[in-house]
Amino acid sequence: MEHLSYIVLYDSSCNLCQKSVRFIKRYDKRQRFSFMPFGSNDAGLIVSHYGVDRQYKESVVFVLKGKVYIKSTAALLICWHLSGFWPILSIFLLIPTPIRDFFYDIIARNRYRWFGKCESCVTE
Protein backbone atom coordinates (compact mmCIF):
# COMPACT_ATOMS: atom_id res chain seq x y z
CA MET A 1 0.00 0.00 0.00
CA GLU A 2 2.95 2.31 0.37
CA HIS A 3 2.90 2.94 -3.39
CA LEU A 4 -0.43 4.78 -3.03
CA SER A 5 0.56 8.34 -2.25
CA TYR A 6 -2.43 10.66 -2.71
CA ILE A 7 -5.59 8.86 -1.60
CA VAL A 8 -8.91 10.61 -0.98
CA LEU A 9 -11.64 8.74 0.90
CA TYR A 10 -15.08 10.32 0.59
CA ASP A 11 -18.80 9.81 1.18
CA SER A 12 -20.18 8.66 -2.18
CA SER A 13 -23.78 9.34 -1.17
CA CYS A 14 -23.06 13.04 -0.57
CA ASN A 15 -23.54 15.43 -3.49
CA LEU A 16 -21.01 17.89 -2.04
CA CYS A 17 -18.42 15.13 -1.70
CA GLN A 18 -18.97 13.92 -5.24
CA LYS A 19 -18.68 17.47 -6.59
CA SER A 20 -15.48 17.86 -4.59
CA VAL A 21 -14.03 14.71 -6.18
CA ARG A 22 -14.88 16.03 -9.67
CA PHE A 23 -13.27 19.35 -8.72
CA ILE A 24 -10.07 17.64 -7.55
CA LYS A 25 -9.93 15.57 -10.74
CA ARG A 26 -10.30 18.73 -12.81
CA TYR A 27 -7.36 20.47 -11.14
CA ASP A 28 -5.17 17.40 -10.62
CA LYS A 29 -3.11 18.02 -13.74
CA ARG A 30 -0.43 15.54 -12.63
CA GLN A 31 -3.10 12.87 -12.00
CA ARG A 32 -1.67 11.94 -8.61
CA PHE A 33 -4.91 11.43 -6.70
CA SER A 34 -6.76 8.15 -6.18
CA PHE A 35 -10.35 8.22 -4.97
CA MET A 36 -12.15 5.63 -2.87
CA PRO A 37 -15.71 5.95 -1.59
CA PHE A 38 -16.25 4.92 2.02
CA GLY A 39 -17.82 1.49 2.01
CA SER A 40 -15.75 0.21 -0.90
CA ASN A 41 -13.42 -2.73 -0.37
CA ASP A 42 -10.39 -0.58 -1.22
CA ALA A 43 -11.40 2.08 1.29
CA GLY A 44 -11.85 -0.63 3.90
CA LEU A 45 -8.31 -1.81 3.28
CA ILE A 46 -6.98 1.74 3.59
CA VAL A 47 -8.97 2.34 6.78
CA SER A 48 -7.57 -0.87 8.28
CA HIS A 49 -4.01 -0.37 7.05
CA TYR A 50 -3.67 3.20 8.32
CA GLY A 51 -5.86 2.79 11.40
CA VAL A 52 -8.36 5.44 10.32
CA ASP A 53 -11.15 5.76 12.88
CA ARG A 54 -14.55 4.87 11.39
CA GLN A 55 -16.01 8.11 12.80
CA TYR A 56 -14.21 9.97 10.04
CA LYS A 57 -16.81 8.82 7.53
CA GLU A 58 -18.23 12.25 8.30
CA SER A 59 -15.06 13.81 6.91
CA VAL A 60 -12.87 13.74 3.88
CA VAL A 61 -9.84 11.59 4.62
CA PHE A 62 -6.59 12.31 2.76
CA VAL A 63 -3.72 9.85 2.90
CA LEU A 64 -0.56 11.60 1.78
CA LYS A 65 2.57 9.48 1.55
CA GLY A 66 1.53 7.24 4.44
CA LYS A 67 0.18 9.94 6.76
CA VAL A 68 -3.56 10.41 7.37
CA TYR A 69 -5.24 13.83 7.42
CA ILE A 70 -8.88 14.60 8.13
CA LYS A 71 -11.38 17.45 8.01
CA SER A 72 -10.10 20.94 7.16
CA THR A 73 -6.46 19.86 7.18
CA ALA A 74 -7.22 17.20 4.55
CA ALA A 75 -9.14 19.66 2.39
CA LEU A 76 -6.42 22.31 2.54
CA LEU A 77 -3.61 19.85 1.86
CA ILE A 78 -5.54 18.56 -1.14
CA CYS A 79 -5.75 22.16 -2.40
CA TRP A 80 -1.97 22.48 -1.93
CA HIS A 81 -1.44 19.71 -4.50
CA LEU A 82 -3.82 21.06 -7.16
CA SER A 83 -3.00 23.16 -10.22
CA GLY A 84 -3.96 26.79 -10.64
CA PHE A 85 -4.30 29.20 -7.76
CA TRP A 86 -5.87 26.61 -5.39
CA PRO A 87 -2.64 26.03 -3.42
CA ILE A 88 -2.98 29.58 -2.04
CA LEU A 89 -5.87 28.31 0.10
CA SER A 90 -3.36 26.35 2.15
CA ILE A 91 -2.56 29.65 3.90
CA PHE A 92 -5.56 28.78 6.07
CA LEU A 93 -3.44 26.04 7.62
CA LEU A 94 -2.02 28.89 9.74
CA ILE A 95 -5.40 29.09 11.52
CA PRO A 96 -5.50 26.71 14.49
CA THR A 97 -7.06 23.36 13.64
CA PRO A 98 -9.90 23.56 16.22
CA ILE A 99 -11.11 26.82 14.67
CA ARG A 100 -10.91 25.48 11.10
CA ASP A 101 -12.57 22.21 12.07
CA PHE A 102 -15.38 24.04 13.89
CA PHE A 103 -16.50 25.48 10.54
CA TYR A 104 -15.76 22.25 8.69
CA ASP A 105 -18.01 20.35 11.12
CA ILE A 106 -20.91 22.74 10.54
CA ILE A 107 -20.74 22.03 6.81
CA ALA A 108 -20.27 18.28 7.36
CA ARG A 109 -23.30 18.07 9.67
CA ASN A 110 -25.52 19.87 7.18
CA ARG A 111 -24.12 18.57 3.88
CA TYR A 112 -27.08 16.33 3.03
CA ARG A 113 -29.61 19.02 3.85
CA TRP A 114 -27.75 21.78 1.97
CA PHE A 115 -26.36 19.82 -1.00
CA GLY A 116 -28.49 16.69 -1.14
CA LYS A 117 -27.90 12.98 -1.01
CA CYS A 118 -27.65 10.61 -3.94
CA GLU A 119 -28.22 6.89 -4.31
CA SER A 120 -25.13 6.01 -6.33
CA CYS A 121 -21.63 7.27 -6.96
CA VAL A 122 -21.42 9.35 -10.13
CA THR A 123 -18.04 11.08 -9.78
CA GLU A 124 -16.92 10.38 -13.36
Coordinates of N, CA, C and O in Angstrom, one line a residue:
M1 N 0.8 -1.2 0.0 CA 0.0 0.0 0.0 C 0.8 1.3 0.0 O 0.3 2.3 -0.3
E2 N 2.1 1.1 0.3 CA 2.9 2.3 0.4 C 3.1 3.0 -1.0 O 3.4 4.2 -1.0
H3 N 2.8 2.3 -2.1 CA 2.9 2.9 -3.4 C 1.8 3.9 -3.7 O 1.8 4.7 -4.6
L4 N 0.7 3.9 -2.9 CA -0.4 4.8 -3.0 C -0.1 6.0 -2.2 O 0.0 6.0 -1.0
S5 N 0.1 7.1 -2.9 CA 0.6 8.3 -2.2 C -0.5 9.4 -2.0 O -0.4 10.0 -0.9
Y6 N -1.4 9.6 -2.9 CA -2.4 10.7 -2.7 C -3.8 10.0 -2.8 O -4.4 10.0 -3.8
I7 N -4.3 9.6 -1.6 CA -5.6 8.9 -1.6 C -6.6 9.7 -0.9 O -6.4 10.2 0.2
V8 N -7.8 9.9 -1.5 CA -8.9 10.6 -1.0 C -10.0 9.6 -0.7 O -10.5 9.0 -1.7
L9 N -10.5 9.5 0.5 CA -11.6 8.7 0.9 C -12.8 9.7 1.1 O -12.6 10.8 1.8
Y10 N -14.0 9.4 0.5 CA -15.1 10.3 0.6 C -16.4 9.6 0.7 O -16.5 8.4 0.4
D11 N -17.4 10.3 1.0 CA -18.8 9.8 1.2 C -19.5 9.9 -0.2 O -19.8 10.9 -0.7
S12 N -19.6 8.7 -0.8 CA -20.2 8.7 -2.2 C -21.7 9.0 -2.3 O -22.2 9.2 -3.3
S13 N -22.4 9.0 -1.1 CA -23.8 9.3 -1.2 C -24.0 10.8 -0.9 O -25.2 11.3 -0.9
C14 N -23.0 11.6 -0.8 CA -23.1 13.0 -0.6 C -22.8 13.8 -1.9 O -21.7 13.6 -2.5
N15 N -23.7 14.6 -2.3 CA -23.5 15.4 -3.5 C -22.3 16.4 -3.4 O -21.6 16.5 -4.3
L16 N -22.2 17.0 -2.2 CA -21.0 17.9 -2.0 C -19.7 17.1 -2.2 O -18.8 17.6 -2.9
C17 N -19.6 15.9 -1.6 CA -18.4 15.1 -1.7 C -18.1 14.7 -3.1 O -17.0 14.8 -3.6
Q18 N -19.2 14.3 -3.9 CA -19.0 13.9 -5.2 C -18.5 15.1 -6.1 O -17.7 15.0 -7.0
K19 N -19.1 16.3 -5.9 CA -18.7 17.5 -6.6 C -17.2 17.8 -6.2 O -16.5 18.3 -7.1
S20 N -16.9 17.6 -5.0 CA -15.5 17.9 -4.6 C -14.5 16.9 -5.3 O -13.4 17.4 -5.7
V21 N -14.9 15.7 -5.5 CA -14.0 14.7 -6.2 C -13.9 15.2 -7.6 O -12.8 15.2 -8.2
R22 N -15.0 15.6 -8.3 CA -14.9 16.0 -9.7 C -14.0 17.3 -9.8 O -13.2 17.4 -10.7
F23 N -14.1 18.1 -8.8 CA -13.3 19.3 -8.7 C -11.8 19.0 -8.6 O -11.0 19.5 -9.4
I24 N -11.5 18.1 -7.7 CA -10.1 17.6 -7.5 C -9.6 17.0 -8.8 O -8.4 17.4 -9.3
K25 N -10.3 16.2 -9.5 CA -9.9 15.6 -10.7 C -9.7 16.6 -11.8 O -8.7 16.5 -12.6
R26 N -10.5 17.7 -11.8 CA -10.3 18.7 -12.8 C -9.0 19.5 -12.6 O -8.3 19.8 -13.6
Y27 N -8.6 19.7 -11.4 CA -7.4 20.5 -11.1 C -6.2 19.6 -10.7 O -5.1 20.1 -10.4
D28 N -6.3 18.3 -10.9 CA -5.2 17.4 -10.6 C -4.5 17.1 -11.9 O -4.5 16.1 -12.5
K29 N -3.7 18.1 -12.4 CA -3.1 18.0 -13.7 C -2.0 16.9 -13.8 O -1.8 16.4 -14.9
R30 N -1.5 16.6 -12.7 CA -0.4 15.5 -12.6 C -1.0 14.2 -12.4 O -0.3 13.2 -12.4
Q31 N -2.3 14.1 -12.2 CA -3.1 12.9 -12.0 C -2.5 12.0 -10.9 O -2.2 10.8 -11.1
R32 N -2.3 12.6 -9.8 CA -1.7 11.9 -8.6 C -2.7 11.3 -7.7 O -2.4 10.4 -6.9
F33 N -3.9 11.8 -7.7 CA -4.9 11.4 -6.7 C -5.6 10.1 -7.1 O -5.9 9.9 -8.2
S34 N -5.9 9.3 -6.1 CA -6.8 8.1 -6.2 C -8.0 8.4 -5.3 O -7.8 9.0 -4.2
F35 N -9.1 8.0 -5.7 CA -10.4 8.2 -5.0 C -11.0 6.9 -4.6 O -11.1 6.0 -5.4
M36 N -11.5 6.8 -3.4 CA -12.1 5.6 -2.9 C -13.3 6.0 -2.0 O -13.2 6.7 -1.0
P37 N -14.5 5.6 -2.4 CA -15.7 5.9 -1.6 C -15.7 5.1 -0.3 O -15.3 3.9 -0.4
F38 N -16.1 5.7 0.8 CA -16.2 4.9 2.0 C -17.2 3.8 1.7 O -18.1 3.9 1.0
G39 N -17.0 2.6 2.3 CA -17.8 1.5 2.0 C -17.3 0.6 0.9 O -17.7 -0.6 0.8
S40 N -16.3 1.1 0.1 CA -15.7 0.2 -0.9 C -14.7 -0.7 -0.3 O -14.2 -0.4 0.8
N41 N -14.4 -1.8 -0.9 CA -13.4 -2.7 -0.4 C -12.1 -2.1 -0.2 O -11.4 -2.2 0.8
D42 N -11.7 -1.3 -1.3 CA -10.4 -0.6 -1.2 C -10.3 0.4 -0.1 O -9.3 0.5 0.6
A43 N -11.4 1.1 0.2 CA -11.4 2.1 1.3 C -11.3 1.3 2.6 O -10.6 1.8 3.5
G44 N -11.9 0.2 2.7 CA -11.9 -0.6 3.9 C -10.4 -1.1 4.2 O -10.0 -1.1 5.3
L45 N -9.7 -1.4 3.1 CA -8.3 -1.8 3.3 C -7.5 -0.6 3.8 O -6.6 -0.8 4.6
I46 N -7.7 0.5 3.2 CA -7.0 1.7 3.6 C -7.3 2.1 5.0 O -6.4 2.4 5.8
V47 N -8.6 2.0 5.4 CA -9.0 2.3 6.8 C -8.3 1.4 7.8 O -7.7 1.8 8.8
S48 N -8.2 0.1 7.4 CA -7.6 -0.9 8.3 C -6.1 -0.7 8.3 O -5.5 -0.7 9.4
H49 N -5.5 -0.5 7.1 CA -4.0 -0.4 7.1 C -3.5 0.8 7.8 O -2.5 0.7 8.5
Y50 N -4.2 2.0 7.7 CA -3.7 3.2 8.3 C -4.3 3.5 9.7 O -4.0 4.5 10.3
G51 N -5.2 2.6 10.1 CA -5.9 2.8 11.4 C -6.8 4.0 11.5 O -6.9 4.7 12.5
V52 N -7.4 4.3 10.4 CA -8.4 5.4 10.3 C -9.6 5.1 11.1 O -10.2 4.0 10.9
D53 N -10.0 6.0 12.0 CA -11.1 5.8 12.9 C -12.4 5.8 12.0 O -12.5 6.8 11.2
R54 N -13.3 4.9 12.2 CA -14.6 4.9 11.4 C -15.4 6.1 11.5 O -16.2 6.4 10.7
Q55 N -15.2 6.9 12.6 CA -16.0 8.1 12.8 C -15.7 9.1 11.7 O -16.5 10.1 11.5
Y56 N -14.6 9.0 11.0 CA -14.2 10.0 10.0 C -14.9 9.8 8.7 O -14.6 10.4 7.8
K57 N -16.0 8.9 8.7 CA -16.8 8.8 7.5 C -17.6 10.1 7.4 O -18.1 10.4 6.3
E58 N -17.6 10.9 8.4 CA -18.2 12.3 8.3 C -17.3 13.3 7.8 O -17.6 14.5 7.8
S59 N -16.1 12.9 7.3 CA -15.1 13.8 6.9 C -14.4 13.3 5.6 O -14.5 12.1 5.3
V60 N -13.8 14.2 4.9 CA -12.9 13.7 3.9 C -11.6 13.2 4.6 O -11.2 13.8 5.6
V61 N -11.1 12.1 4.1 CA -9.8 11.6 4.6 C -8.8 11.6 3.5 O -9.1 11.2 2.4
F62 N -7.7 12.2 3.8 CA -6.6 12.3 2.8 C -5.4 11.6 3.3 O -4.9 11.9 4.4
V63 N -4.9 10.6 2.6 CA -3.7 9.9 2.9 C -2.6 10.4 2.0 O -2.7 10.2 0.8
L64 N -1.7 11.0 2.5 CA -0.6 11.6 1.8 C 0.7 10.9 2.2 O 1.2 11.1 3.3
K65 N 1.3 10.1 1.3 CA 2.6 9.5 1.6 C 2.6 8.8 2.9 O 3.6 8.9 3.7
G66 N 1.6 8.0 3.2 CA 1.5 7.2 4.4 C 1.0 7.9 5.7 O 1.0 7.3 6.7
K67 N 0.7 9.2 5.6 CA 0.2 9.9 6.8 C -1.3 10.3 6.5 O -1.6 10.7 5.4
V68 N -2.1 10.2 7.5 CA -3.6 10.4 7.4 C -3.9 11.8 7.9 O -3.5 12.2 9.0
Y69 N -4.7 12.5 7.1 CA -5.2 13.8 7.4 C -6.8 13.8 7.3 O -7.3 13.1 6.4
I70 N -7.4 14.6 8.1 CA -8.9 14.6 8.1 C -9.4 16.1 8.2 O -8.6 17.0 8.4
K71 N -10.6 16.2 7.9 CA -11.4 17.4 8.0 C -10.7 18.6 7.2 O -10.3 18.4 6.1
S72 N -10.6 19.8 7.9 CA -10.1 20.9 7.2 C -8.6 20.8 6.7 O -8.2 21.3 5.7
T73 N -7.9 20.1 7.5 CA -6.5 19.9 7.2 C -6.4 19.0 5.9 O -5.6 19.4 5.0
A74 N -7.2 18.0 5.8 CA -7.2 17.2 4.6 C -7.6 18.1 3.4 O -6.9 18.0 2.3
A75 N -8.7 18.8 3.5 CA -9.1 19.7 2.4 C -8.1 20.7 1.9 O -7.8 20.9 0.7
L76 N -7.4 21.3 2.9 CA -6.4 22.3 2.5 C -5.2 21.7 2.0 O -4.5 22.3 1.1
L77 N -4.8 20.5 2.4 CA -3.6 19.9 1.9 C -3.9 19.3 0.4 O -3.0 19.3 -0.4
I78 N -5.1 18.9 0.2 CA -5.5 18.6 -1.1 C -5.4 19.8 -2.1 O -4.8 19.7 -3.1
C79 N -5.9 20.9 -1.6 CA -5.7 22.2 -2.4 C -4.3 22.5 -2.7 O -4.0 22.9 -3.8
W80 N -3.4 22.2 -1.8 CA -2.0 22.5 -1.9 C -1.4 21.7 -3.1 O -0.5 22.2 -3.8
H81 N -2.0 20.6 -3.4 CA -1.4 19.7 -4.5 C -2.2 19.9 -5.8 O -1.9 19.1 -6.8
L82 N -3.1 20.8 -5.9 CA -3.8 21.1 -7.2 C -3.1 22.1 -8.0 O -2.3 22.8 -7.6
S83 N -3.5 22.2 -9.3 CA -3.0 23.2 -10.2 C -3.8 24.4 -10.1 O -4.9 24.5 -9.5
G84 N -3.3 25.5 -10.7 CA -4.0 26.8 -10.6 C -3.6 27.6 -9.4 O -2.6 27.4 -8.8
F85 N -4.6 28.4 -8.9 CA -4.3 29.2 -7.8 C -4.8 28.5 -6.5 O -4.6 29.1 -5.4
W86 N -5.3 27.3 -6.6 CA -5.9 26.6 -5.4 C -4.9 26.4 -4.3 O -5.3 26.4 -3.1
P87 N -3.6 26.2 -4.5 CA -2.6 26.0 -3.4 C -2.6 27.2 -2.5 O -2.2 27.0 -1.3
I88 N -3.0 28.4 -2.9 CA -3.0 29.6 -2.0 C -3.9 29.4 -0.8 O -3.7 29.9 0.2
L89 N -4.9 28.6 -1.0 CA -5.9 28.3 0.1 C -5.2 27.6 1.3 O -5.7 27.7 2.4
S90 N -4.1 27.0 1.0 CA -3.4 26.3 2.1 C -2.9 27.4 3.2 O -2.5 26.9 4.3
I91 N -2.9 28.6 2.9 CA -2.6 29.6 3.9 C -3.4 29.5 5.1 O -3.0 29.8 6.2
F92 N -4.7 29.0 4.9 CA -5.6 28.8 6.1 C -5.1 27.7 7.1 O -5.6 27.6 8.2
L93 N -4.0 27.0 6.7 CA -3.4 26.0 7.6 C -2.8 26.8 8.8 O -2.6 26.2 9.8
L94 N -2.6 28.1 8.6 CA -2.0 28.9 9.7 C -3.1 29.1 10.8 O -2.7 29.4 12.0
I95 N -4.3 29.0 10.5 CA -5.4 29.1 11.5 C -5.4 27.8 12.4 O -5.3 26.7 11.8
P96 N -5.5 27.9 13.7 CA -5.5 26.7 14.5 C -6.6 25.7 14.1 O -7.7 26.1 13.7
T97 N -6.2 24.4 14.1 CA -7.1 23.4 13.6 C -8.4 23.4 14.3 O -9.4 23.2 13.6
P98 N -8.5 23.6 15.6 CA -9.9 23.6 16.2 C -10.8 24.6 15.6 O -12.0 24.4 15.5
I99 N -10.3 25.8 15.3 CA -11.1 26.8 14.7 C -11.5 26.4 13.3 O -12.7 26.5 12.9
R100 N -10.6 25.9 12.5 CA -10.9 25.5 11.1 C -11.9 24.4 11.1 O -12.9 24.3 10.4
D101 N -11.7 23.4 12.0 CA -12.6 22.2 12.1 C -14.0 22.5 12.6 O -14.9 21.9 12.3
F102 N -14.1 23.6 13.4 CA -15.4 24.0 13.9 C -16.3 24.4 12.7 O -17.4 23.9 12.6
F103 N -15.7 25.1 11.7 CA -16.5 25.5 10.5 C -16.7 24.3 9.6 O -17.7 24.1 9.0
Y104 N -15.7 23.5 9.5 CA -15.8 22.2 8.7 C -16.9 21.4 9.2 O -17.7 20.9 8.4
D105 N -17.0 21.2 10.5 CA -18.0 20.3 11.1 C -19.4 20.9 10.9 O -20.3 20.1 10.7
I106 N -19.6 22.2 10.8 CA -20.9 22.7 10.5 C -21.3 22.3 9.1 O -22.5 21.9 8.9
I107 N -20.4 22.4 8.2 CA -20.7 22.0 6.8 C -21.0 20.5 6.7 O -22.0 20.1 6.1
A108 N -20.1 19.7 7.4 CA -20.3 18.3 7.4 C -21.6 17.8 7.9 O -22.3 16.9 7.4
R109 N -22.0 18.4 9.0 CA -23.3 18.1 9.7 C -24.5 18.4 8.8 O -25.5 17.7 8.9
N110 N -24.4 19.4 8.0 CA -25.5 19.9 7.2 C -25.4 19.5 5.7 O -26.2 20.0 4.9
R111 N -24.4 18.8 5.3 CA -24.1 18.6 3.9 C -25.3 17.9 3.1 O -25.5 18.3 2.0
Y112 N -26.0 17.0 3.7 CA -27.1 16.3 3.0 C -28.2 17.3 2.9 O -28.9 17.4 1.8
R113 N -28.5 18.1 3.9 CA -29.6 19.0 3.8 C -29.3 20.1 2.8 O -30.2 20.6 2.1
W114 N -28.1 20.7 2.8 CA -27.8 21.8 2.0 C -27.5 21.4 0.5 O -27.8 22.1 -0.4
F115 N -26.8 20.2 0.3 CA -26.4 19.8 -1.0 C -27.0 18.6 -1.6 O -26.9 18.3 -2.7
G116 N -27.8 17.9 -0.7 CA -28.5 16.7 -1.1 C -27.7 15.4 -1.0 O -26.5 15.4 -0.8
K117 N -28.5 14.3 -1.1 CA -27.9 13.0 -1.0 C -28.3 12.2 -2.3 O -29.3 12.4 -2.8
C118 N -27.4 11.4 -2.7 CA -27.7 10.6 -3.9 C -27.6 9.1 -3.6 O -27.0 8.7 -2.6
E119 N -28.2 8.3 -4.5 CA -28.2 6.9 -4.3 C -27.0 6.2 -4.8 O -26.6 5.2 -4.3
S120 N -26.3 6.7 -5.8 CA -25.1 6.0 -6.3 C -24.0 7.0 -6.6 O -24.2 8.2 -6.8
C121 N -22.8 6.5 -6.7 CA -21.6 7.3 -7.0 C -21.5 7.6 -8.4 O -21.5 6.7 -9.3
V122 N -21.5 8.9 -8.7 CA -21.4 9.3 -10.1 C -20.3 10.4 -10.3 O -20.5 11.4 -10.9
T123 N -19.1 10.1 -9.8 CA -18.0 11.1 -9.8 C -17.3 11.2 -11.1 O -16.5 12.0 -11.3
E124 N -17.6 10.3 -12.1 CA -16.9 10.4 -13.4 C -17.4 11.5 -14.2 O -18.5 12.0 -14.2

